Coordinates of C-alpha atoms in Angstrom, one line a residue:
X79 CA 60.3 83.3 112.4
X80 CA 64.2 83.1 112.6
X81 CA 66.8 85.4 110.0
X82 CA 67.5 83.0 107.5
X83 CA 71.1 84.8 106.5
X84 CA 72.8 81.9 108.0
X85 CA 71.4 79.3 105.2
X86 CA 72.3 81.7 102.7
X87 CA 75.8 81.5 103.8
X88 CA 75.7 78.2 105.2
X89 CA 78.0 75.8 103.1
X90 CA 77.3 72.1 103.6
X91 CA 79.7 69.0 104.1
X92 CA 80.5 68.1 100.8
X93 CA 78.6 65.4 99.5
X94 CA 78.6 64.2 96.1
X95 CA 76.9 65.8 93.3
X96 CA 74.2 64.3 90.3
X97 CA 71.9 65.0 87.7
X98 CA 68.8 63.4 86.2
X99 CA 69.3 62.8 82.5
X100 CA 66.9 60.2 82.1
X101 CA 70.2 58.0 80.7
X102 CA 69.9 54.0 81.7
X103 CA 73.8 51.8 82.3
X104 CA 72.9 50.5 78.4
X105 CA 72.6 54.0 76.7
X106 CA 75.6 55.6 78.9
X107 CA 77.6 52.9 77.9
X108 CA 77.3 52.7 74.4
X109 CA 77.6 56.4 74.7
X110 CA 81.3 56.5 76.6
X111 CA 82.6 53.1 75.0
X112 CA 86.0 53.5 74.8
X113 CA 86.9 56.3 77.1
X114 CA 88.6 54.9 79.5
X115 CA 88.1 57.8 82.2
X116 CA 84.4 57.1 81.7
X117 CA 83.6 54.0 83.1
X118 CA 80.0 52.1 83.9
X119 CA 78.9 48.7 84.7
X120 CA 80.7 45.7 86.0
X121 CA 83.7 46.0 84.3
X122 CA 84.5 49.2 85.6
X123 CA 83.9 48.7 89.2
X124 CA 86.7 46.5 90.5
X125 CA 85.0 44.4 93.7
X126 CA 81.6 46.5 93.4
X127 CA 78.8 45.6 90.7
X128 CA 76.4 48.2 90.9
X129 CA 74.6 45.8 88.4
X130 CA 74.0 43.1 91.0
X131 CA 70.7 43.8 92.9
X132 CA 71.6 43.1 96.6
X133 CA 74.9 45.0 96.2
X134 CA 73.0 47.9 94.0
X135 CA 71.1 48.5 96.7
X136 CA 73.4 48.6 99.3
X137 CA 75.5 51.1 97.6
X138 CA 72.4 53.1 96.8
X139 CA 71.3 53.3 100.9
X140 CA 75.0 53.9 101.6
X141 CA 74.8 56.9 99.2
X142 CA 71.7 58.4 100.6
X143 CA 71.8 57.8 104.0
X144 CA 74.1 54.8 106.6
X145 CA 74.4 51.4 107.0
X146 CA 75.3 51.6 110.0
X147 CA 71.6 52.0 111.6
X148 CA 72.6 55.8 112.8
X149 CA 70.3 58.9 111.8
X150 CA 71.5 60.6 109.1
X151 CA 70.7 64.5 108.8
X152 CA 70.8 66.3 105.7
X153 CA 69.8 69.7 104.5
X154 CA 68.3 71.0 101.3
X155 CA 67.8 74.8 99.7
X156 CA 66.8 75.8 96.2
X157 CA 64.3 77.7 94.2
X158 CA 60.5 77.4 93.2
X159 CA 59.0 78.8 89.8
X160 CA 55.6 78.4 88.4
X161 CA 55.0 78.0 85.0
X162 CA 51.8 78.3 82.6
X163 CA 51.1 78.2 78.8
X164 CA 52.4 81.4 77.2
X165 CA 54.0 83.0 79.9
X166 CA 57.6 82.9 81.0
X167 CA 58.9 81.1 84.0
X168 CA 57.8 82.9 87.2
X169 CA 59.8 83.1 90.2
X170 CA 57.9 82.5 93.5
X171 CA 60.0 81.7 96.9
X172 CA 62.8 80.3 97.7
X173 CA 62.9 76.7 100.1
X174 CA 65.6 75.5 103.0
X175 CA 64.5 72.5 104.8
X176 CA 65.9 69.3 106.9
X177 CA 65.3 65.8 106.5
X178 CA 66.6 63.1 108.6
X179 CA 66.2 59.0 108.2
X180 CA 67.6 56.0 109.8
X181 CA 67.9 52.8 107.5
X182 CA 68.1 49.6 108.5
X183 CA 68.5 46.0 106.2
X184 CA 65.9 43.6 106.7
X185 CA 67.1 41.3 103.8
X186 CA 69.2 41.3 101.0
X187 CA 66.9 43.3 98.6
X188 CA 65.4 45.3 101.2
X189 CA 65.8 48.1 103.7
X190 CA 63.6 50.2 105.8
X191 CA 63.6 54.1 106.4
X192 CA 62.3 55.8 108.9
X193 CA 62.5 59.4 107.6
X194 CA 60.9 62.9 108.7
X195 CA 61.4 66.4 107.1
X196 CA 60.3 70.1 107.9
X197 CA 61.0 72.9 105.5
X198 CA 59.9 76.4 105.1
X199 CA 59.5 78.8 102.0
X200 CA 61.5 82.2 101.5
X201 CA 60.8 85.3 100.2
X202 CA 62.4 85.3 96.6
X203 CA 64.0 88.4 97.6
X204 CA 64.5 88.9 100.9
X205 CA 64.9 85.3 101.6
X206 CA 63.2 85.6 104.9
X207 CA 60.6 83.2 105.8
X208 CA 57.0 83.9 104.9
X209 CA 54.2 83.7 106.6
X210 CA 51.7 85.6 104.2
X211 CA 52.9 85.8 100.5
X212 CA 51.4 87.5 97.9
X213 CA 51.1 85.4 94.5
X214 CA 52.3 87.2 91.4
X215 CA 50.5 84.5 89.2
X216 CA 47.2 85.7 90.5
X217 CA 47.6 88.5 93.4
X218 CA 45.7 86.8 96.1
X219 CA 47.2 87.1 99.4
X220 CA 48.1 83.8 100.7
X221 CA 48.9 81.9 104.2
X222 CA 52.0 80.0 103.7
X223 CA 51.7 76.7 105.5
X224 CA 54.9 74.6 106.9
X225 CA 55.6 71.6 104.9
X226 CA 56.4 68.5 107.2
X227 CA 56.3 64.8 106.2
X228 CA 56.8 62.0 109.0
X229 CA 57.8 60.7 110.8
X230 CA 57.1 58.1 108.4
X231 CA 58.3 54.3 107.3
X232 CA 58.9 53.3 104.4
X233 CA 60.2 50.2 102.3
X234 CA 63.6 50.1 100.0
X235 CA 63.8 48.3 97.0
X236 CA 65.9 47.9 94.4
X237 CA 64.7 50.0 92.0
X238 CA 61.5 52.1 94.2
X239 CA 60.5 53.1 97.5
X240 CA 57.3 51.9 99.2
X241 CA 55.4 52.6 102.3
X242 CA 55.2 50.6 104.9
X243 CA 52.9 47.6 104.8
X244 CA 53.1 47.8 101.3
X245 CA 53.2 44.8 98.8
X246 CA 54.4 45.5 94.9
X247 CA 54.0 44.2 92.0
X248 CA 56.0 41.4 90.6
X249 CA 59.5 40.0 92.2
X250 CA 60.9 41.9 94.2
X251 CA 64.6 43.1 92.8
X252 CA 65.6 45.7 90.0
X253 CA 68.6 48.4 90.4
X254 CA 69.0 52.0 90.4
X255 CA 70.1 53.7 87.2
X256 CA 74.1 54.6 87.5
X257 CA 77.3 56.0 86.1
X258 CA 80.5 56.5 87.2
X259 CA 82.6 59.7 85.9
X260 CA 86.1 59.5 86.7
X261 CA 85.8 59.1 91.0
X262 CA 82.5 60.2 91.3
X263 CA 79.6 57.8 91.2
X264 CA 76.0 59.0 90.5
X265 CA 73.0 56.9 91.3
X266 CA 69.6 58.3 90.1
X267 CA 66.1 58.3 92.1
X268 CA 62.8 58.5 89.8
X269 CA 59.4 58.7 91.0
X270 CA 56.7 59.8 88.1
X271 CA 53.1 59.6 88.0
X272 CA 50.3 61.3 86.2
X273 CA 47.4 64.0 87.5
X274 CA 43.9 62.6 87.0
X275 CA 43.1 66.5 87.6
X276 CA 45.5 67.7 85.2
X277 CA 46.3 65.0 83.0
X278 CA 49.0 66.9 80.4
X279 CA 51.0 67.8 83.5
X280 CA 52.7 64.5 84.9
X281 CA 54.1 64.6 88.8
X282 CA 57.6 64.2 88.5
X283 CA 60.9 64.0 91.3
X284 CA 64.3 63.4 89.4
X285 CA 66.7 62.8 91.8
X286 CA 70.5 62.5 91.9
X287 CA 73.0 61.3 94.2
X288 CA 76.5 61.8 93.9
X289 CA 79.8 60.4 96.1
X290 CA 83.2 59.5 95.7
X291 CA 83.3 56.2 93.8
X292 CA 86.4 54.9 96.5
X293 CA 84.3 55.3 99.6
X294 CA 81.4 53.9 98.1
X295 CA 83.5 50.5 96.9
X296 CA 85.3 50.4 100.8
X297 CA 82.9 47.8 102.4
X298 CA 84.5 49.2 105.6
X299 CA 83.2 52.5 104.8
X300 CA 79.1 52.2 106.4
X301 CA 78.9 56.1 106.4
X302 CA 79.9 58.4 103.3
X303 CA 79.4 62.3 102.6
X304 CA 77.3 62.5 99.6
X305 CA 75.5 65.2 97.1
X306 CA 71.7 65.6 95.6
X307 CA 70.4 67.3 92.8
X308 CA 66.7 67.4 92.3
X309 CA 64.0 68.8 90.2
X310 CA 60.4 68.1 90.7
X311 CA 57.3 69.1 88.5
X312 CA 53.3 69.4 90.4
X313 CA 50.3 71.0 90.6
X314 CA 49.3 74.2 92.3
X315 CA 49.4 73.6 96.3
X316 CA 46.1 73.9 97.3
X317 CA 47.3 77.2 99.8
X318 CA 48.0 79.6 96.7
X319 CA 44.4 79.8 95.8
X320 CA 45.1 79.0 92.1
X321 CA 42.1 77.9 90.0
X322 CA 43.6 74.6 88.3
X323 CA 40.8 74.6 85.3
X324 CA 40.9 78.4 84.9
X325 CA 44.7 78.8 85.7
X326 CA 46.6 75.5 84.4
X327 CA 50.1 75.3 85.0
X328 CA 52.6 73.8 87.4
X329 CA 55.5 74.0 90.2
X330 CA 58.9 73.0 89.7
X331 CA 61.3 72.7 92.1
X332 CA 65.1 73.1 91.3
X333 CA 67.1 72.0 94.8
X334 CA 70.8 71.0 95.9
X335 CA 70.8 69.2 98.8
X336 CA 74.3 67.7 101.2
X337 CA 74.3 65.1 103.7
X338 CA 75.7 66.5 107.1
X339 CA 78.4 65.3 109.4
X340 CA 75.8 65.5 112.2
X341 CA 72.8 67.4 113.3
X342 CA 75.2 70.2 114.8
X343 CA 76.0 71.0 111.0
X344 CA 72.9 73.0 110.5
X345 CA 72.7 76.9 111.0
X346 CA 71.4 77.7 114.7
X347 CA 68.6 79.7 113.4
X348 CA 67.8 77.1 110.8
X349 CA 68.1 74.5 114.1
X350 CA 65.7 76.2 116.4
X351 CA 63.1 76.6 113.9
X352 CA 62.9 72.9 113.4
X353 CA 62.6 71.7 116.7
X354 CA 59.9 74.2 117.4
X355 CA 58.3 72.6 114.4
X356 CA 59.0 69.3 115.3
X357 CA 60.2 68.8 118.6
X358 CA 61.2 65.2 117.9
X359 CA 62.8 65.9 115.2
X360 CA 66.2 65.1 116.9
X361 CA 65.8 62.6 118.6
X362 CA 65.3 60.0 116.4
X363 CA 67.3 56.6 116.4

């Protein structure tokens, strides 16, 4: 497994930053009316109306990924805790990983994403890749898996993500929550769901992405660097051996993540390890 020193140091093309504060455009508003260096909703946003469906969503792909049908590479790194009733958070590894997508507009209130990731969990304190780990919550020795998804497709909405093939419920439309602060332009992703197996601990990703509220209004502008923040609550994976009836508790994820200029933006090591992983991994487009 490669030295992962290089992430560590590793600084990523600024993005934009966000947070998930559960806030909706009616709440924030009512909250900042007045402050004029705060602004939100149509009023504020000059030729841009991140209220209008088609154009929400097209800001919201232009955030996260392109418009301009190229693949766009990112890179993430954070931390992993587990928690359970009565005991204090406990740290358990550290995560780097790569994701890459291509998005393309199929209609005015859609857009499809052909996305794949590969990631790898670190050793809290060495922050060297694992392959066997030890887990403190239960001291079983454990084989650490890689975690890929894709390459996979899925649909864009206005206010979810589907997979392919997919139909939803009721008209398509609906827009992301948003906010602006000053020049910087946040635009949340929420996806939550219950556990039939553990139903007092909900599935949760909270995500946030942030840019520079200029770029994202210049419709000449397909491409912009951007920011994430997110947080994620689940069950035990099924690789750290924990009992979920005798040992209930769950996994939260705390992770920054940056879009890159390009795929030459990540650290070699961190590079060579995903396209042994996935050898297609660059090559998509």
């Amino acid at each position: 497994m490669p030295s992962t020193a290089a992430y560590s140091r590793q600084t990523p093309t600024p993005l934009t930053e966000s947070f998930a504060n559960g806030l909706r455009r009616r709440e924030l508003l009512a909250g900042l009316a007045g402050l004029a260096a705060f602004g939100t909703g149509a009023a504020a946003s000059g030729d841009l109306d991140l209220d209008d469906p088609a154009q929400n969503l097209r800001a919201f792909v232009k955030l996260i990924g392109s418009l301009d049908g190229a693949p766009v590479y990112d890179m993430v790194r954070g931390s992993v805790y587990g928690l359970m009733a009565g005991r204090a958070a406990q740290p358990l590894f550290k995560t780097v990983g790569a994701g890459v997508a291509v998005y393309r507009q199929v209609s005015p209130l859609e857009f499809t994403a052909t996305s794949r990731y590969v990631g790898l969990l670190l050793d809290w304190e060495t922050g060297q890749p694992m392959e066997r780990w030890t887990n403190p919550l239960n001291g079983v020795r454990c084989t650490v898996p890689t975690t890929q998804y894709g390459p996979g497709d899925m649909r864009v909405l206005g206010d979810r993500m589907l997979p392919a093939g997919m139909e939803m419920d009721g008209p398509v439309g609906g827009t992301r929550p948003w906010f602006r602060l000053g020049d910087t332009v946040h635009m949340h992703r929420e996806v939550l769901a219950g556990d039939p197996q553990q139903p007092l601990f909900p599935k949760g990703d909270l995500m946030t992405y942030s840019g520079d509220w200029k770029l994202l209004q210049d419709a000449a502008v397909l491409r912009m660097p951007s920011r994430l923040n997110f947080s994620a609550v689940e069950k035990w994976r099924d690789w750290m051996n924990m009992d979920a009836q005798a040992q209930p508790g769950t996994l939260w994820w705390h992770v920054a993540g940056a879009k890159l200029q390009g795929p030459g933006d990540y650290p070699p090591d961190l590079r060579e390890w995903v396209t042994r992983q996935d050898p297609g991994f660059f090559d998509v487009g």
